[in-house]
């Protein structure tokens, strides 16, 4: 599956997937076949970082 290119839509999509389907960012990346590094870099570019305790980008 191709992830959204727009960073804010990507943020919304990823956080929804983490909330509803995946217990961690590593699980999400494995399940969707995406690079954790690439995903975190894209969201860091718009000032969001993964919070493991919340299992969400904040």
CSV table of N, CA and C in Angstrom, one decimal:
chain,number,residue,atom,x,y,z
A,1,UNK,N,0.8,-1.2,0.0
A,1,UNK,CA,0.0,0.0,0.0
A,1,UNK,C,0.9,1.2,0.0
A,2,UNK,N,0.5,2.2,-0.7
A,2,UNK,CA,1.2,3.5,-0.8
A,2,UNK,C,0.6,4.4,0.3
A,3,UNK,N,1.5,5.0,1.1
A,3,UNK,CA,1.1,5.9,2.1
A,3,UNK,C,0.9,7.3,1.5
A,4,UNK,N,0.0,8.1,2.2
A,4,UNK,CA,-0.2,9.5,1.7
A,4,UNK,C,1.0,10.3,1.7
A,5,UNK,N,1.2,11.1,0.7
A,5,UNK,CA,2.3,12.0,0.5
A,5,UNK,C,2.3,13.2,1.4
A,6,UNK,N,1.1,13.8,1.5
A,6,UNK,CA,0.9,15.0,2.4
A,6,UNK,C,1.2,14.6,3.8
A,7,UNK,N,2.1,15.4,4.5
A,7,UNK,CA,2.5,15.0,5.8
A,7,UNK,C,1.4,15.0,6.9
A,8,UNK,N,0.4,15.9,6.7
A,8,UNK,CA,-0.7,16.0,7.7
A,8,UNK,C,-1.7,14.9,7.5
A,9,UNK,N,-1.9,14.5,6.3
A,9,UNK,CA,-2.8,13.3,6.0
A,9,UNK,C,-2.1,12.1,6.4
A,10,UNK,N,-0.7,12.0,6.2
A,10,UNK,CA,0.1,10.9,6.6
A,10,UNK,C,0.0,10.7,8.1
A,11,UNK,N,0.1,11.8,8.9
A,11,UNK,CA,0.0,11.8,10.3
A,11,UNK,C,-1.3,11.3,10.8
A,12,UNK,N,-2.4,11.7,10.2
A,12,UNK,CA,-3.7,11.3,10.6
A,12,UNK,C,-3.9,9.8,10.3
A,13,UNK,N,-3.4,9.4,9.1
A,13,UNK,CA,-3.5,8.0,8.7
A,13,UNK,C,-2.7,7.1,9.7
A,14,UNK,N,-1.5,7.4,9.9
A,14,UNK,CA,-0.6,6.6,10.8
A,14,UNK,C,-1.1,6.5,12.2
A,15,UNK,N,-1.6,7.7,12.8
A,15,UNK,CA,-2.1,7.6,14.1
A,15,UNK,C,-3.4,6.8,14.2
A,16,UNK,N,-4.2,6.9,13.2
A,16,UNK,CA,-5.4,6.1,13.2
A,16,UNK,C,-5.1,4.6,13.1
A,17,UNK,N,-4.1,4.2,12.3
A,17,UNK,CA,-3.7,2.8,12.2
A,17,UNK,C,-3.1,2.3,13.5
A,18,UNK,N,-2.2,3.2,14.1
A,18,UNK,CA,-1.6,2.8,15.4
A,18,UNK,C,-2.7,2.6,16.5
A,19,UNK,N,-3.7,3.5,16.5
A,19,UNK,CA,-4.8,3.4,17.5
A,19,UNK,C,-5.6,2.1,17.3
A,20,UNK,N,-6.0,1.9,16.0
A,20,UNK,CA,-7.0,0.8,15.7
A,20,UNK,C,-6.4,-0.6,15.5
A,21,UNK,N,-5.1,-0.6,15.0
A,21,UNK,CA,-4.6,-1.9,14.5
A,21,UNK,C,-3.3,-2.4,15.0
A,22,UNK,N,-2.4,-1.5,15.4
A,22,UNK,CA,-1.1,-1.9,15.7
A,22,UNK,C,-0.7,-1.5,17.2
A,23,UNK,N,0.1,-2.4,17.8
A,23,UNK,CA,0.5,-2.1,19.2
A,23,UNK,C,1.7,-1.3,19.3
A,24,UNK,N,2.4,-1.1,18.2
A,24,UNK,CA,3.7,-0.3,18.2
A,24,UNK,C,4.0,0.2,16.8
A,25,UNK,N,4.9,1.2,16.7
A,25,UNK,CA,5.3,1.7,15.4
A,25,UNK,C,6.1,0.6,14.6
A,26,UNK,N,6.8,-0.3,15.3
A,26,UNK,CA,7.5,-1.4,14.6
A,26,UNK,C,6.5,-2.3,14.0
A,27,UNK,N,5.4,-2.6,14.7
A,27,UNK,CA,4.3,-3.5,14.2
A,27,UNK,C,3.7,-2.9,13.0
A,28,UNK,N,3.4,-1.5,13.0
A,28,UNK,CA,2.8,-0.8,11.9
A,28,UNK,C,3.7,-0.9,10.7
A,29,UNK,N,5.0,-0.6,10.9
A,29,UNK,CA,6.0,-0.6,9.8
A,29,UNK,C,6.1,-2.0,9.1
A,30,UNK,N,6.1,-3.0,10.0
A,30,UNK,CA,6.2,-4.4,9.5
A,30,UNK,C,4.9,-4.8,8.7
A,31,UNK,N,3.8,-4.4,9.3
A,31,UNK,CA,2.5,-4.7,8.7
A,31,UNK,C,2.2,-4.0,7.4
A,32,UNK,N,2.7,-2.8,7.2
A,32,UNK,CA,2.5,-2.0,6.0
A,32,UNK,C,3.7,-2.1,5.1
A,33,UNK,N,4.8,-2.7,5.5
A,33,UNK,CA,5.9,-2.8,4.7
A,33,UNK,C,6.6,-1.5,4.4
A,34,UNK,N,6.7,-0.7,5.4
A,34,UNK,CA,7.3,0.6,5.2
A,34,UNK,C,8.5,0.8,6.1
A,35,UNK,N,9.4,1.7,5.8
A,35,UNK,CA,10.6,1.9,6.6
A,35,UNK,C,10.3,2.8,7.8
A,36,UNK,N,10.7,2.4,9.0
A,36,UNK,CA,10.4,3.2,10.2
A,36,UNK,C,11.2,4.5,10.0
A,37,UNK,N,12.4,4.4,9.6
A,37,UNK,CA,13.3,5.6,9.4
A,37,UNK,C,12.6,6.6,8.5
A,38,UNK,N,12.2,6.2,7.3
A,38,UNK,CA,11.6,7.0,6.3
A,38,UNK,C,10.3,7.7,6.9
A,39,UNK,N,9.5,6.9,7.6
A,39,UNK,CA,8.2,7.4,8.1
A,39,UNK,C,8.5,8.4,9.2
A,40,UNK,N,9.4,8.1,10.1
A,40,UNK,CA,9.7,9.1,11.2
A,40,UNK,C,10.3,10.4,10.7
A,41,UNK,N,11.1,10.3,9.6
A,41,UNK,CA,11.7,11.5,9.0
A,41,UNK,C,10.7,12.4,8.4
A,42,UNK,N,9.7,11.7,7.7
A,42,UNK,CA,8.7,12.5,7.1
A,42,UNK,C,7.8,13.3,8.1
A,43,UNK,N,7.5,12.6,9.2
A,43,UNK,CA,6.7,13.3,10.2
A,43,UNK,C,7.5,14.2,11.1
A,44,UNK,N,8.8,14.0,11.3
A,44,UNK,CA,9.7,14.9,12.0
A,44,UNK,C,9.8,16.2,11.2
A,45,UNK,N,9.7,16.1,9.9
A,45,UNK,CA,9.8,17.4,9.1
A,45,UNK,C,8.6,18.3,9.4
A,46,UNK,N,7.5,17.8,9.9
A,46,UNK,CA,6.4,18.7,10.3
A,46,UNK,C,6.3,18.7,11.8
A,47,UNK,N,7.4,18.5,12.5
A,47,UNK,CA,7.5,18.6,14.0
A,47,UNK,C,6.7,17.6,14.8
A,48,UNK,N,6.6,16.3,14.3
A,48,UNK,CA,5.9,15.3,15.0
A,48,UNK,C,6.9,14.2,15.3
A,49,UNK,N,6.9,13.6,16.5
A,49,UNK,CA,7.7,12.5,16.9
A,49,UNK,C,6.9,11.4,17.5
A,50,UNK,N,7.4,10.2,17.4
A,50,UNK,CA,6.7,9.1,17.9
A,50,UNK,C,6.8,9.0,19.4
A,51,UNK,N,5.7,8.9,20.1
A,51,UNK,CA,5.7,8.7,21.6
A,51,UNK,C,5.3,7.3,21.9
A,52,UNK,N,6.2,6.5,22.3
A,52,UNK,CA,6.0,5.1,22.6
A,52,UNK,C,4.9,4.9,23.6
A,53,UNK,N,4.9,5.7,24.6
A,53,UNK,CA,3.9,5.5,25.7
A,53,UNK,C,2.4,5.8,25.2
A,54,UNK,N,2.3,6.7,24.3
A,54,UNK,CA,1.0,7.0,23.7
A,54,UNK,C,0.7,6.1,22.4
A,55,UNK,N,1.7,5.5,21.9
A,55,UNK,CA,1.7,4.8,20.6
A,55,UNK,C,1.1,5.7,19.6
A,56,UNK,N,1.6,6.9,19.5
A,56,UNK,CA,1.1,7.9,18.5
A,56,UNK,C,2.2,8.9,18.2
A,57,UNK,N,2.1,9.6,17.1
A,57,UNK,CA,3.0,10.7,16.8
A,57,UNK,C,2.3,11.9,17.4
A,58,UNK,N,3.1,12.7,18.2
A,58,UNK,CA,2.6,13.9,18.9
A,58,UNK,C,3.5,15.0,18.6
